[in-house]
Amino acid sequence: MNRRLLPILITVSLVAASCNRNELYNENRHIDEQGWNMDDRLVFNIEADDTNSTYLCCIDIRNRNDYPYSNIYFFITTIYPDGSVAADTNIEFLLAERDGRWLGKENGHYVDGRYPFCYFHFPQQGNYQFIISHAMRDTLLPGIRNIGLHIENTSK
């Protein structure tokens, strides 16, 4: 490797690592090209050991720019390490303005957006499951390409 390039790569790596220092979890799931079936539940497993901090939970959505709606509804279920369950059954995100302009960042045929849905405190150490499904009226929801879960520490 070129000796002049190595310090630049190290600096870029350190900057990138420091930018994500507060990130606990970030994972995206691909949705079938035919559409997202309302029975397809996306399961995200998070290992939490910090029971003192507060975390911001966000849904990352990548939709095609021909997605037929200006919003999307979700069901989000959280299963705690002790097996207890909490469910949010009416989470709505606006994806577009009334005039049709997308609220997320457009990139070719796709629109990417990050939408906060709650502040969360992990009361127990262990594995949490966040289960996400769409709550739209369509059995097969077209135009959604990826759904992700992003969790970051807001206490640091």
Short mmCIF file of C-alpha atoms in Angstrom, two decimals:
data_model
loop_
_atom_site.label_atom_id
_atom_site.label_comp_id
_atom_site.label_asym_id
_atom_site.label_seq_id
_atom_site.Cartn_x
_atom_site.Cartn_y
_atom_site.Cartn_z
CA MET A 1 0.00 0.00 0.00
CA ASN A 2 1.24 3.48 -0.75
CA ARG A 3 2.75 5.03 2.43
CA ARG A 4 1.14 8.39 1.70
CA LEU A 5 -2.31 6.85 1.40
CA LEU A 6 -2.19 5.02 4.75
CA PRO A 7 -2.49 8.15 7.01
CA ILE A 8 -5.45 9.37 4.95
CA LEU A 9 -7.24 6.02 5.27
CA ILE A 10 -6.61 5.92 9.02
CA THR A 11 -7.96 9.46 9.45
CA VAL A 12 -11.08 8.71 7.39
CA SER A 13 -11.69 5.52 9.39
CA LEU A 14 -11.37 7.34 12.72
CA VAL A 15 -13.74 10.11 11.64
CA ALA A 16 -16.29 7.59 10.39
CA ALA A 17 -16.06 5.60 13.63
CA SER A 18 -16.51 8.70 15.79
CA CYS A 19 -19.61 9.76 13.84
CA ASN A 20 -21.35 6.48 14.75
CA ARG A 21 -20.23 6.39 18.39
CA ASN A 22 -23.80 6.84 19.66
CA GLU A 23 -25.29 4.24 17.34
CA LEU A 24 -26.48 1.11 19.12
CA TYR A 25 -28.12 -0.57 16.14
CA ASN A 26 -28.58 0.01 12.43
CA GLU A 27 -29.90 -2.68 10.11
CA ASN A 28 -31.97 -2.62 6.92
CA ARG A 29 -34.08 -5.39 5.38
CA HIS A 30 -34.80 -5.78 1.70
CA ILE A 31 -38.46 -6.02 0.68
CA ASP A 32 -39.49 -8.26 -2.22
CA GLU A 33 -39.79 -6.45 -5.57
CA GLN A 34 -43.44 -7.58 -5.87
CA GLY A 35 -44.37 -5.72 -2.68
CA TRP A 36 -44.46 -6.02 1.10
CA ASN A 37 -47.06 -8.54 2.24
CA MET A 38 -48.92 -7.46 5.35
CA ASP A 39 -48.15 -10.87 6.91
CA ASP A 40 -44.38 -10.44 6.42
CA ARG A 41 -43.00 -9.34 9.75
CA LEU A 42 -39.49 -7.95 9.94
CA VAL A 43 -37.69 -9.02 13.12
CA PHE A 44 -34.77 -7.00 14.47
CA ASN A 45 -32.79 -8.41 17.42
CA ILE A 46 -30.99 -5.90 19.63
CA GLU A 47 -28.63 -6.82 22.45
CA ALA A 48 -28.84 -4.12 25.13
CA ASP A 49 -26.64 -3.84 28.18
CA ASP A 50 -27.02 -0.13 29.04
CA THR A 51 -30.09 0.31 31.23
CA ASN A 52 -29.34 3.94 32.12
CA SER A 53 -29.39 5.73 28.77
CA THR A 54 -32.20 6.96 26.57
CA TYR A 55 -32.26 5.94 22.92
CA LEU A 56 -33.93 7.43 19.87
CA CYS A 57 -35.56 4.75 17.70
CA CYS A 58 -36.08 5.46 14.00
CA ILE A 59 -37.48 3.60 11.04
CA ASP A 60 -35.47 3.91 7.83
CA ILE A 61 -37.66 3.69 4.74
CA ARG A 62 -36.55 3.36 1.15
CA ASN A 63 -39.45 3.62 -1.25
CA ARG A 64 -39.65 3.90 -5.00
CA ASN A 65 -40.65 7.31 -6.29
CA ASP A 66 -43.78 5.67 -7.73
CA TYR A 67 -44.98 4.54 -4.28
CA PRO A 68 -48.74 5.18 -4.55
CA TYR A 69 -49.30 6.85 -1.16
CA SER A 70 -48.02 9.88 0.71
CA ASN A 71 -47.83 8.01 4.03
CA ILE A 72 -47.35 4.60 5.59
CA TYR A 73 -48.69 2.99 8.77
CA PHE A 74 -46.81 0.46 10.89
CA PHE A 75 -47.41 -2.03 13.66
CA ILE A 76 -44.34 -2.26 15.90
CA THR A 77 -44.14 -4.89 18.61
CA THR A 78 -41.34 -4.99 21.19
CA ILE A 79 -40.51 -8.20 23.03
CA TYR A 80 -38.44 -7.64 26.17
CA PRO A 81 -35.78 -10.06 27.50
CA ASP A 82 -38.21 -11.32 30.17
CA GLY A 83 -40.82 -12.15 27.49
CA SER A 84 -43.17 -9.24 28.15
CA VAL A 85 -44.63 -7.58 25.06
CA ALA A 86 -45.50 -3.99 24.12
CA ALA A 87 -47.28 -3.11 20.88
CA ASP A 88 -47.70 0.16 19.00
CA THR A 89 -50.51 -0.26 16.51
CA ASN A 90 -50.93 3.15 14.96
CA ILE A 91 -47.59 4.56 13.86
CA GLU A 92 -47.85 6.77 10.79
CA PHE A 93 -45.08 8.43 8.82
CA LEU A 94 -45.68 11.07 6.16
CA LEU A 95 -43.48 10.34 3.16
CA ALA A 96 -44.62 13.17 0.89
CA GLU A 97 -46.05 16.69 1.00
CA ARG A 98 -49.64 17.31 -0.14
CA ASP A 99 -48.30 18.49 -3.49
CA GLY A 100 -46.47 15.17 -4.00
CA ARG A 101 -42.91 16.30 -3.14
CA TRP A 102 -41.09 13.57 -1.25
CA LEU A 103 -39.89 14.41 2.25
CA GLY A 104 -36.89 12.06 2.09
CA LYS A 105 -33.75 12.31 0.02
CA GLU A 106 -34.38 11.39 -3.61
CA ASN A 107 -31.78 9.23 -5.29
CA GLY A 108 -32.75 8.17 -8.80
CA HIS A 109 -35.90 6.05 -8.59
CA TYR A 110 -35.70 5.82 -4.80
CA VAL A 111 -36.46 8.02 -1.81
CA ASP A 112 -34.64 7.46 1.50
CA GLY A 113 -35.96 8.76 4.79
CA ARG A 114 -35.31 8.27 8.50
CA TYR A 115 -38.37 8.71 10.70
CA PRO A 116 -38.16 8.85 14.53
CA PHE A 117 -40.92 6.95 16.28
CA CYS A 118 -39.99 6.89 19.98
CA TYR A 119 -37.51 7.49 22.74
CA PHE A 120 -36.75 4.21 24.44
CA HIS A 121 -35.14 3.19 27.70
CA PHE A 122 -33.95 -0.43 27.89
CA PRO A 123 -35.11 -1.38 31.42
CA GLN A 124 -33.49 -4.83 31.31
CA GLN A 125 -30.22 -6.16 29.98
CA GLY A 126 -30.54 -8.75 27.25
CA ASN A 127 -32.07 -9.38 23.86
CA TYR A 128 -34.95 -7.24 22.62
CA GLN A 129 -36.94 -7.99 19.50
CA PHE A 130 -38.52 -5.22 17.49
CA ILE A 131 -41.06 -6.69 15.06
CA ILE A 132 -42.26 -4.41 12.26
CA SER A 133 -45.07 -4.95 9.78
CA HIS A 134 -47.01 -2.53 7.62
CA ALA A 135 -50.55 -1.60 8.60
CA MET A 136 -51.80 -0.31 5.26
CA ARG A 137 -55.03 -1.55 3.69
CA ASP A 138 -53.18 -3.21 0.81
CA THR A 139 -52.41 -6.86 1.43
CA LEU A 140 -49.40 -6.47 -0.85
CA LEU A 141 -47.93 -2.98 -0.49
CA PRO A 142 -46.05 -1.92 -3.64
CA GLY A 143 -43.11 0.44 -3.85
CA ILE A 144 -41.40 -0.16 -0.50
CA ARG A 145 -37.86 -1.45 -1.11
CA ASN A 146 -36.17 -1.46 2.30
CA ILE A 147 -37.17 -1.06 5.93
CA GLY A 148 -34.57 -0.51 8.61
CA LEU A 149 -34.29 0.03 12.32
CA HIS A 150 -31.87 2.65 13.63
CA ILE A 151 -31.28 3.13 17.37
CA GLU A 152 -28.92 5.73 18.79
CA ASN A 153 -28.00 6.82 22.28
CA THR A 154 -29.21 10.33 23.06
CA SER A 155 -27.62 10.43 26.51
CA LYS A 156 -24.02 10.75 25.32
#
